[in-house]
Backbone as CSV, one residue per row, in Angstrom:
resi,resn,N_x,N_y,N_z,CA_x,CA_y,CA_z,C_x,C_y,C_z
1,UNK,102.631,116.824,53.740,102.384,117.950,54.638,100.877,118.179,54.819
2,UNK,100.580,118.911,55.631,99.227,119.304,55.706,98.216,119.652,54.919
3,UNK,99.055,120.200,54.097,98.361,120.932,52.771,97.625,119.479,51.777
4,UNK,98.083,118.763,51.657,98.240,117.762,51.446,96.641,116.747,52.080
5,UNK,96.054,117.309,53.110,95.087,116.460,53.745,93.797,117.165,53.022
6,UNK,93.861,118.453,52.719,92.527,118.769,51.726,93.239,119.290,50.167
7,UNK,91.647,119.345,49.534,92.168,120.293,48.309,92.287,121.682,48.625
8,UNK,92.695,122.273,48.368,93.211,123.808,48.818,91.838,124.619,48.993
9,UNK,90.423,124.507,48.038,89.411,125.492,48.394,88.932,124.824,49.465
10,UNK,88.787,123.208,49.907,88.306,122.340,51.227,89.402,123.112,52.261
11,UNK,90.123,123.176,52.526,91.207,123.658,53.577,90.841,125.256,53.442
12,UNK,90.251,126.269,52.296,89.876,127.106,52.958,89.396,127.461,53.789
13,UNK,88.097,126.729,53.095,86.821,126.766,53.763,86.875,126.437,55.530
14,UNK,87.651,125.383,55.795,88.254,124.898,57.101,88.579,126.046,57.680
15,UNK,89.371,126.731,57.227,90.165,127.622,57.717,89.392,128.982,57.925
16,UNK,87.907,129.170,56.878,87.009,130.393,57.150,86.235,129.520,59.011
17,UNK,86.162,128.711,58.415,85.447,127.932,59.392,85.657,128.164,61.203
18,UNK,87.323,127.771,61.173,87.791,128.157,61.996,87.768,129.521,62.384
19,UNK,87.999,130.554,61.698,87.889,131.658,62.222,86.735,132.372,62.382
20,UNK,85.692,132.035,62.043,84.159,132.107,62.306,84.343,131.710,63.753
21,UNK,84.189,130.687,64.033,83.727,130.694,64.938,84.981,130.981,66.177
22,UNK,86.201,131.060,66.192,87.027,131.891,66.868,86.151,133.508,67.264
23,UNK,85.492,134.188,66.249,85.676,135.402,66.049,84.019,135.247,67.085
24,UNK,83.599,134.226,66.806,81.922,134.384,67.274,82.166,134.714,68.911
25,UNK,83.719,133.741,69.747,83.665,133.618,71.130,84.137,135.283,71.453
26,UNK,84.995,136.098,70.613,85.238,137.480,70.871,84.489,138.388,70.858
27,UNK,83.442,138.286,70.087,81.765,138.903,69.791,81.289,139.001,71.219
28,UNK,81.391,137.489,71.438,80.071,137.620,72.989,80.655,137.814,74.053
29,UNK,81.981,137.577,74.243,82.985,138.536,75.162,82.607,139.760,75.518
30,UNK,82.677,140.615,73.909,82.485,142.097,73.879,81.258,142.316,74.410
31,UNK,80.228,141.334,74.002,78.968,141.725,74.286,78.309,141.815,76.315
32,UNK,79.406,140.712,76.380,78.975,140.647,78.229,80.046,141.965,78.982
33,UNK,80.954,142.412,77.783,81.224,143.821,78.442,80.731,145.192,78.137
34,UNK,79.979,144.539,77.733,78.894,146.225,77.031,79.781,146.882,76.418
35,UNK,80.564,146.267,75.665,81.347,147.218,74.257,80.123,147.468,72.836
36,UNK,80.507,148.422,72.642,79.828,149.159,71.360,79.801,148.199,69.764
37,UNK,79.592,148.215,68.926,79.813,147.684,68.280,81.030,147.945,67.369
38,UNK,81.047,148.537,67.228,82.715,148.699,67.187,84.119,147.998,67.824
39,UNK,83.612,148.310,68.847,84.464,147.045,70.116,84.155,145.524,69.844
40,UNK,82.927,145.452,69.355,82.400,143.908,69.101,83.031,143.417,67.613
41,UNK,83.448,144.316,66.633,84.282,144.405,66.146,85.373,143.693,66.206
42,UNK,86.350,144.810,66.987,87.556,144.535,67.035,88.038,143.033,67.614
43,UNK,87.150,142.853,68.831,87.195,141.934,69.573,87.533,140.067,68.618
44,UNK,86.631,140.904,67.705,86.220,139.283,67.063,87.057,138.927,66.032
45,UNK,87.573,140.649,65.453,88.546,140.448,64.481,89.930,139.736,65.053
46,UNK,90.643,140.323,66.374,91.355,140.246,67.192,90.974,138.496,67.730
47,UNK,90.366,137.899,67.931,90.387,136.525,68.266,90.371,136.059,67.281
48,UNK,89.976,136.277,65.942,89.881,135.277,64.725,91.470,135.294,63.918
49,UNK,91.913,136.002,64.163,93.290,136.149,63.512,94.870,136.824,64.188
50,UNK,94.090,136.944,65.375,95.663,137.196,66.260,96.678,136.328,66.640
51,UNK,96.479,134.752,66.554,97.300,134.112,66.507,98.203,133.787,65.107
52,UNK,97.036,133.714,64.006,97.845,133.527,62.826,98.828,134.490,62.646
53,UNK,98.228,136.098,62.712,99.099,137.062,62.398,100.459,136.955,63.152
54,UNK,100.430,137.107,64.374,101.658,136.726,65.124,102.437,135.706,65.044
55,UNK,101.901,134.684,64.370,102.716,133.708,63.852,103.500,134.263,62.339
56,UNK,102.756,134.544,60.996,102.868,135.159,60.094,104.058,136.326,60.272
57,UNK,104.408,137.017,61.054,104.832,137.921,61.377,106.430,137.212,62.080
58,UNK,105.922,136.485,62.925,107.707,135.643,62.840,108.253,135.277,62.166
59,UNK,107.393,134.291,61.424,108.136,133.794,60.457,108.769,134.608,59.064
60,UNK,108.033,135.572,59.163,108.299,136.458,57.957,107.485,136.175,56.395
61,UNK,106.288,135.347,57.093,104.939,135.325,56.059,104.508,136.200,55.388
62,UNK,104.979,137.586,54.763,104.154,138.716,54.644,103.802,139.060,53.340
63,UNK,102.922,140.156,53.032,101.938,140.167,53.937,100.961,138.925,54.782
64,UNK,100.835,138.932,55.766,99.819,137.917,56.023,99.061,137.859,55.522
65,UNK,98.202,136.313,55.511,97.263,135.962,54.917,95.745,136.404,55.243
66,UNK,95.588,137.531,56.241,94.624,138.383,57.014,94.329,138.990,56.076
67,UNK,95.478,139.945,55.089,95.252,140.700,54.442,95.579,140.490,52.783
68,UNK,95.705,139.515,52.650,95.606,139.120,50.907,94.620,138.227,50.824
69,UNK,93.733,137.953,51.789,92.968,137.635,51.431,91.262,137.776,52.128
70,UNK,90.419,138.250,51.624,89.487,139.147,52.030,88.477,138.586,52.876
71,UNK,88.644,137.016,52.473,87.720,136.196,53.662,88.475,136.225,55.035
72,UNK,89.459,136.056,54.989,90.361,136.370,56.162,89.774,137.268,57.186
73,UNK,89.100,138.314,55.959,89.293,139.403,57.216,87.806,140.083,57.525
74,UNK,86.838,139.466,56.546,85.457,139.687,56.648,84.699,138.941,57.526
75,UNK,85.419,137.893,57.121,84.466,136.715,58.121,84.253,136.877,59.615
76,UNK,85.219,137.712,60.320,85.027,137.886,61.179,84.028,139.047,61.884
77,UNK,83.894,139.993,60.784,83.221,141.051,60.717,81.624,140.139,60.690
78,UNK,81.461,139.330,59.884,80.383,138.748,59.713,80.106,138.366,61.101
79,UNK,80.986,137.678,61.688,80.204,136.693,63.129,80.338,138.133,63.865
80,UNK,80.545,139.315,63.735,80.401,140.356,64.737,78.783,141.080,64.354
81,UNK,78.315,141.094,63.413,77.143,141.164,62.877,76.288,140.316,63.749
82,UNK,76.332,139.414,63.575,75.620,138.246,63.787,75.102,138.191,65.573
83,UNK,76.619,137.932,66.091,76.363,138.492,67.410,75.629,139.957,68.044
84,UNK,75.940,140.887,66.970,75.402,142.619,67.207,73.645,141.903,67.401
85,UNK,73.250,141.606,66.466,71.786,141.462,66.161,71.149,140.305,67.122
86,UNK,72.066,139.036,67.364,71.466,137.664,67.612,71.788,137.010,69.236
87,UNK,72.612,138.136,69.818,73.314,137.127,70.478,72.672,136.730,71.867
88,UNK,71.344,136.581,72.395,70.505,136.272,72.838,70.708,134.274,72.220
89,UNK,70.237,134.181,71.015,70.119,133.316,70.514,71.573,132.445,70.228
90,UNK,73.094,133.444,69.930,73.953,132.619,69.873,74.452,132.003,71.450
91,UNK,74.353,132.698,72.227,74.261,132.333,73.574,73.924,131.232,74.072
92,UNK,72.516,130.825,73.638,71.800,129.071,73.452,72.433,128.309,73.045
93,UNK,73.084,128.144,72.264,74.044,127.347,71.462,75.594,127.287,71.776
94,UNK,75.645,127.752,73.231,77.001,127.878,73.393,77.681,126.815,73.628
95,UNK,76.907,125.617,73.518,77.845,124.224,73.067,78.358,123.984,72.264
96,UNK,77.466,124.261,71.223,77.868,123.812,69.876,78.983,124.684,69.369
97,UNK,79.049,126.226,69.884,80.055,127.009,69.606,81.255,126.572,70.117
98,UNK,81.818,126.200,71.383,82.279,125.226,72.113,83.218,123.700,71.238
99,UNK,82.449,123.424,70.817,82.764,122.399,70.170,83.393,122.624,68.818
100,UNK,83.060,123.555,68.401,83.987,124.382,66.789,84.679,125.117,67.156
101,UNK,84.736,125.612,68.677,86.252,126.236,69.085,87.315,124.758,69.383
102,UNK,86.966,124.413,69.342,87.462,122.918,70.105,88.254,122.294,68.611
103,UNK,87.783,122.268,67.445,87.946,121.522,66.202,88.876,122.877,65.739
104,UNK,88.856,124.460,66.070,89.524,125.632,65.118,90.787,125.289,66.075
105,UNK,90.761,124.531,67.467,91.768,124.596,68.230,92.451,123.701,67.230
106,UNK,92.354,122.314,67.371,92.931,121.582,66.862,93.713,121.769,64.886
107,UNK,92.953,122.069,64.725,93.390,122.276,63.796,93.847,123.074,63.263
108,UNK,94.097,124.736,64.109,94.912,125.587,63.894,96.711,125.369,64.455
109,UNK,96.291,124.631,65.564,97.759,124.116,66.091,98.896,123.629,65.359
110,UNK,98.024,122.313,64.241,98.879,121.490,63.344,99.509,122.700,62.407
111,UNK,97.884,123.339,61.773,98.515,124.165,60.734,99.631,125.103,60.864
112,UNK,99.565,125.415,62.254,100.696,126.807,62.424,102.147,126.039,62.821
113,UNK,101.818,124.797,63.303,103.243,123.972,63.578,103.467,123.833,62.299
114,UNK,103.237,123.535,61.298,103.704,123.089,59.921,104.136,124.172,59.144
115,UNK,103.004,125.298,59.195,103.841,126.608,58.407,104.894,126.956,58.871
116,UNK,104.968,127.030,60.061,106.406,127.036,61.051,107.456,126.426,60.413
117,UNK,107.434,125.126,60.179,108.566,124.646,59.752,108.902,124.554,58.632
118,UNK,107.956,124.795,57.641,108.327,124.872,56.372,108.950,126.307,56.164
119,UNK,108.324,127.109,56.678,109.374,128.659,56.520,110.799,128.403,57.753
120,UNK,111.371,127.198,57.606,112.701,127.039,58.548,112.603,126.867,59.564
121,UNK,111.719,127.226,60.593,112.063,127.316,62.205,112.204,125.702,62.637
122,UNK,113.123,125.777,63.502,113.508,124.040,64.621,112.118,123.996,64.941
123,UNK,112.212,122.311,65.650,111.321,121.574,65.461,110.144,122.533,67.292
124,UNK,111.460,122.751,67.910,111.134,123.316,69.313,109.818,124.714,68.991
125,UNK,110.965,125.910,67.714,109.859,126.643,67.589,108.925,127.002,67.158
126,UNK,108.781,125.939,66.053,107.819,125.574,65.610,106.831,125.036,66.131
127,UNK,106.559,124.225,66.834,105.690,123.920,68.301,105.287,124.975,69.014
128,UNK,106.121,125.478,69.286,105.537,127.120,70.103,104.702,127.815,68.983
129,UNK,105.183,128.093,68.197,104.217,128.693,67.331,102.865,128.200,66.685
130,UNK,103.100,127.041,66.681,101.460,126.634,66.720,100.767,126.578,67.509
131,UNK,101.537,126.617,68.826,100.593,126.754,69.827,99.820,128.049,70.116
132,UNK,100.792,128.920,69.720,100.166,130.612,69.585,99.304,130.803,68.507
133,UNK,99.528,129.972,67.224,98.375,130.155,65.973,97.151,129.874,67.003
134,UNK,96.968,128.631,67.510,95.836,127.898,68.571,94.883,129.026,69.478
135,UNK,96.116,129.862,70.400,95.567,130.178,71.392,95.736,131.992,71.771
136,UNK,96.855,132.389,70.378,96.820,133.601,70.853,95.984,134.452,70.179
137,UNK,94.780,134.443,69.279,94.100,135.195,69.577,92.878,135.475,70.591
138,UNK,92.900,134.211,71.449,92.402,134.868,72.742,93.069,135.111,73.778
139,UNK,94.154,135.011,73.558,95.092,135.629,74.820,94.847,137.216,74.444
140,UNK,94.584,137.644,73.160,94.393,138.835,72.975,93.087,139.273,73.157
141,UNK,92.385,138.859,72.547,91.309,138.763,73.040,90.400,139.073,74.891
142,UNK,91.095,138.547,75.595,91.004,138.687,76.672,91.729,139.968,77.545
143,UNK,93.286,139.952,77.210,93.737,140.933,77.509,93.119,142.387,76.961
144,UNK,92.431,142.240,75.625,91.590,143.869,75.193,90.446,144.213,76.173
145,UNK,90.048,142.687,76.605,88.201,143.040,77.339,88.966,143.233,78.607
146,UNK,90.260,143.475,79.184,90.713,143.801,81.094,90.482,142.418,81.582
147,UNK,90.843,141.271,80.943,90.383,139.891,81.809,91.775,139.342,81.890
148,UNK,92.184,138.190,82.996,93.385,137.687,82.597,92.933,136.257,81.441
149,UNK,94.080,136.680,80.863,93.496,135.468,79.991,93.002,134.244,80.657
150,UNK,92.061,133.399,79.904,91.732,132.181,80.051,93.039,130.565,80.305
151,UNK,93.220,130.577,79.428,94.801,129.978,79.404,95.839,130.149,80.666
152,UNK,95.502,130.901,81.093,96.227,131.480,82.448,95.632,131.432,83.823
153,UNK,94.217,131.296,83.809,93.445,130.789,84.750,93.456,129.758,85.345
154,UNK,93.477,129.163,86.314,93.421,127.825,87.110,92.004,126.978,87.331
155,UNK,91.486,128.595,87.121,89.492,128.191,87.087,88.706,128.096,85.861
156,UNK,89.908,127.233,84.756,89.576,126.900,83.289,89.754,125.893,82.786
157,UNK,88.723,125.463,82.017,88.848,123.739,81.556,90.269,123.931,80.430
158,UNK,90.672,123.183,80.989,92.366,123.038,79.938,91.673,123.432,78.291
159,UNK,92.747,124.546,77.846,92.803,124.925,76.439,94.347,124.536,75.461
160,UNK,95.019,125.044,76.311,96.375,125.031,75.956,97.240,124.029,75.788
161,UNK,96.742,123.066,76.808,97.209,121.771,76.883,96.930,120.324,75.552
162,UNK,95.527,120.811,75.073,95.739,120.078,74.227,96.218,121.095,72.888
163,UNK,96.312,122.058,72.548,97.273,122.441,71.541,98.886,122.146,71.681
164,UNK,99.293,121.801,72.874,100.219,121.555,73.103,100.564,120.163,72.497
165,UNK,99.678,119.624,72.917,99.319,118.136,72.338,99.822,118.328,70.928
166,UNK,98.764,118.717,70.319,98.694,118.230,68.908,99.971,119.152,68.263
167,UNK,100.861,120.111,68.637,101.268,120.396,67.933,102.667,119.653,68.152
168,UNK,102.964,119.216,69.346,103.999,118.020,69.688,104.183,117.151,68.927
169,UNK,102.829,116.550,68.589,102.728,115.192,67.682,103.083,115.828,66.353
170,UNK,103.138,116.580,65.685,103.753,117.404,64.566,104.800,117.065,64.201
171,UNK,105.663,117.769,65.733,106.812,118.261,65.934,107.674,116.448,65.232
172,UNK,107.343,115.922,66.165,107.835,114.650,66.509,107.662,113.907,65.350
173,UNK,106.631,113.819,64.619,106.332,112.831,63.241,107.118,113.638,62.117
174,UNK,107.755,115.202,62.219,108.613,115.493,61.480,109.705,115.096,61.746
175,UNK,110.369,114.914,63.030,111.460,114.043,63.689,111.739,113.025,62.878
176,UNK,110.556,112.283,62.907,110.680,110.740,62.741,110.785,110.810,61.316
177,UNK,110.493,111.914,60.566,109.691,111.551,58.828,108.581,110.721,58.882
178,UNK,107.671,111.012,59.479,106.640,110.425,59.370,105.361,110.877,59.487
179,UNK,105.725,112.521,58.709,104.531,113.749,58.797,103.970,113.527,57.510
180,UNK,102.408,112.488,57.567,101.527,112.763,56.583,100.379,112.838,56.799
181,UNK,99.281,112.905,55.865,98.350,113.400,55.648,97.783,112.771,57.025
182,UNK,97.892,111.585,57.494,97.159,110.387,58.059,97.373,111.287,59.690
183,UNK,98.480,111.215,59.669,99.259,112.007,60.962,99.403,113.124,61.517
184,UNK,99.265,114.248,60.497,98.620,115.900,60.091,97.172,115.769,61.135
185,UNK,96.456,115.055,60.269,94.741,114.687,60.479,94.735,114.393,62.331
186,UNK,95.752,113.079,62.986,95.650,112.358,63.893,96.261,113.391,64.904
187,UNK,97.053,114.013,64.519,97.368,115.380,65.594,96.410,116.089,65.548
188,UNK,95.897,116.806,65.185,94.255,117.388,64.958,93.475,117.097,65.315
189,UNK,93.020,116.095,65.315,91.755,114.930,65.927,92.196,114.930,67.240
190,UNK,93.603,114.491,67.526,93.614,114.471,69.489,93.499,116.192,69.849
191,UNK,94.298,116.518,69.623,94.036,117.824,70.252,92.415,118.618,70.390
192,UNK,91.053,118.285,69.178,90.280,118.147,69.300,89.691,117.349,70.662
193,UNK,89.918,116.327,70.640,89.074,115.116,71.600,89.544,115.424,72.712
194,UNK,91.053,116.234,73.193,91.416,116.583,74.524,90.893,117.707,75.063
195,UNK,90.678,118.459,74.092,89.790,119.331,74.407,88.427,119.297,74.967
196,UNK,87.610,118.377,73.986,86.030,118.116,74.873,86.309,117.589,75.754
197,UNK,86.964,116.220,76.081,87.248,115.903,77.291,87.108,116.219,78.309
198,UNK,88.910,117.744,78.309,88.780,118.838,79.550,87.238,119.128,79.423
199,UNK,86.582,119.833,78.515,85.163,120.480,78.560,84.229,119.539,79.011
200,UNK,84.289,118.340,78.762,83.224,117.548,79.646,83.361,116.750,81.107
201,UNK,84.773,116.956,81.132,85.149,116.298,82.647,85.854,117.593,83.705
202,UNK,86.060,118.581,82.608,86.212,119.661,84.010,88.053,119.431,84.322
203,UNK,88.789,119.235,83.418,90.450,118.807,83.544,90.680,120.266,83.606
204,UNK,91.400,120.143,84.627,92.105,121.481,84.868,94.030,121.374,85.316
205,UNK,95.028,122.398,84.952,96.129,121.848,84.976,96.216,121.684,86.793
206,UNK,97.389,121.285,87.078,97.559,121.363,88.739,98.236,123.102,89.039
207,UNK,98.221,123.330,90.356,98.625,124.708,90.514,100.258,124.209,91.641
208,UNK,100.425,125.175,92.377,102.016,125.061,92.664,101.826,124.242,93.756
209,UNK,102.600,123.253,94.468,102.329,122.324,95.118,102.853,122.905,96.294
210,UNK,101.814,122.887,97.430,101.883,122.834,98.737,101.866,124.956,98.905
211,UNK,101.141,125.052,97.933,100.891,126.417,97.503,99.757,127.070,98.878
212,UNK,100.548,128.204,99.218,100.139,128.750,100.566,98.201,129.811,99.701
213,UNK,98.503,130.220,98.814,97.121,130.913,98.338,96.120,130.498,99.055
214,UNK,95.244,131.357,99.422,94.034,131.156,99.978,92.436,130.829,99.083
215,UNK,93.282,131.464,97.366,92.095,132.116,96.529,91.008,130.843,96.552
216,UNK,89.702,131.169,95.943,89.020,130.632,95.346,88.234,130.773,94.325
217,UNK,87.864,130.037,93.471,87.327,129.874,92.417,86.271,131.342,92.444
218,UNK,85.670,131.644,93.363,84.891,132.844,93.061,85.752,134.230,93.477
219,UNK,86.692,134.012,93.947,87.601,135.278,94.025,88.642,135.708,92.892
220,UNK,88.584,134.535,91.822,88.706,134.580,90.468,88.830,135.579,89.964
221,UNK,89.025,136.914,89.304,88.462,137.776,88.320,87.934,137.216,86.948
């Protein structure tokens, strides 16, 4: 199983990792809506752990791991700091932030497909649910700042699609019995690499075919 691909304090750390920088993209959200710090807050707490929790919460994980455990729930407070004081400067770097949303994607997908199934759920909802570990704390995220989510946009480099990815390949190598460490890792890694991809080639999904809309990309909200 997954657990299985690090030693348990290495897979923390992964896992602070990930939500660092989840929590950093809800920070500067808040910040381009002139929320208070407080709001910059919530925002970041709310993207760094709204997918896990909602996953946690189906399955009947409880308490979640948000709240038994204190990095869970600081770390995000930290990248809201960080942004309060810096974010001029984290702004510059919004590649590199980019690119560790890209790696928390991937590798939150596998993880939440796998906790999924080890607390029972079919192979179907278990897939869904990693895909929500992946992506729903910025679906929340977005919906707090009045935006439609990203994920839902047509005028967005594919997000969803490769969590979809990687948590498929999960799904399927549990099918087969052939969910290990090697394969954990290789679902992770694509869903990663599909991601920069979309981000460097601009992949966007298709919209409804022969679709009468007039919109355009700047009539967007």
């Amino acid at each position: 199983m997954l657990q299985e691909l690090f030693t348990p304090s290495v897979q923390h750390v992964l896992d602070l990792v990930g939500i660092f920088v989840f929590a950093i993209s809800g920070a500067l959200l808040a910040v381009r809506k002139n929320f208070d710090v407080f709001g910059i807050a919530v925002l970041a707490e709310v993207t760094a752990l709204g997918g896990g929790l909602f996953r946690d919460m189906v399955i009947g994980a409880v308490p979640p791991a948000a709240f038994t455990d204190l990095g869970y729930f600081s770390t995000p407070l930290l990248a809201a700091l960080l942004v309060f004081f810096l974010h001029p400067e984290v702004e510059r770097i919004q590649v590199a932030v980019n690119v560790f949303d890209a790696a928390g994607l991937g590798l939150f997908c596998v993880a939440g497909t796998t906790k999924a199934y080890e607390y029972g759920l079919g192979l179907t909802s278990s897939a869904a649910l990693g895909l929500a570990t992946a992506v729903g704390g910025g679906v929340l995220r977005d919906v707090l700042a009045n935006e439609v989510p990203s994920l839902l946009r047509w005028d967005r480099d594919l997000y969803a699609v490769p969590a979809i990815v990687g948590a498929t390949m999960v799904v399927l190598c549990i099918r087969y019995d052939a969910l290990s460490p090697f394969t954990s890792g290789l679902a992770a890694v694509t869903a990663f690499v599909l991601r920069l991809l979309a981000m460097r080639y601009h992949w966007r999904a298709p919209r409804a075919w022969h679709r009468r809309s007039t919109a355009t990309e700047s009539e967007t909200p």
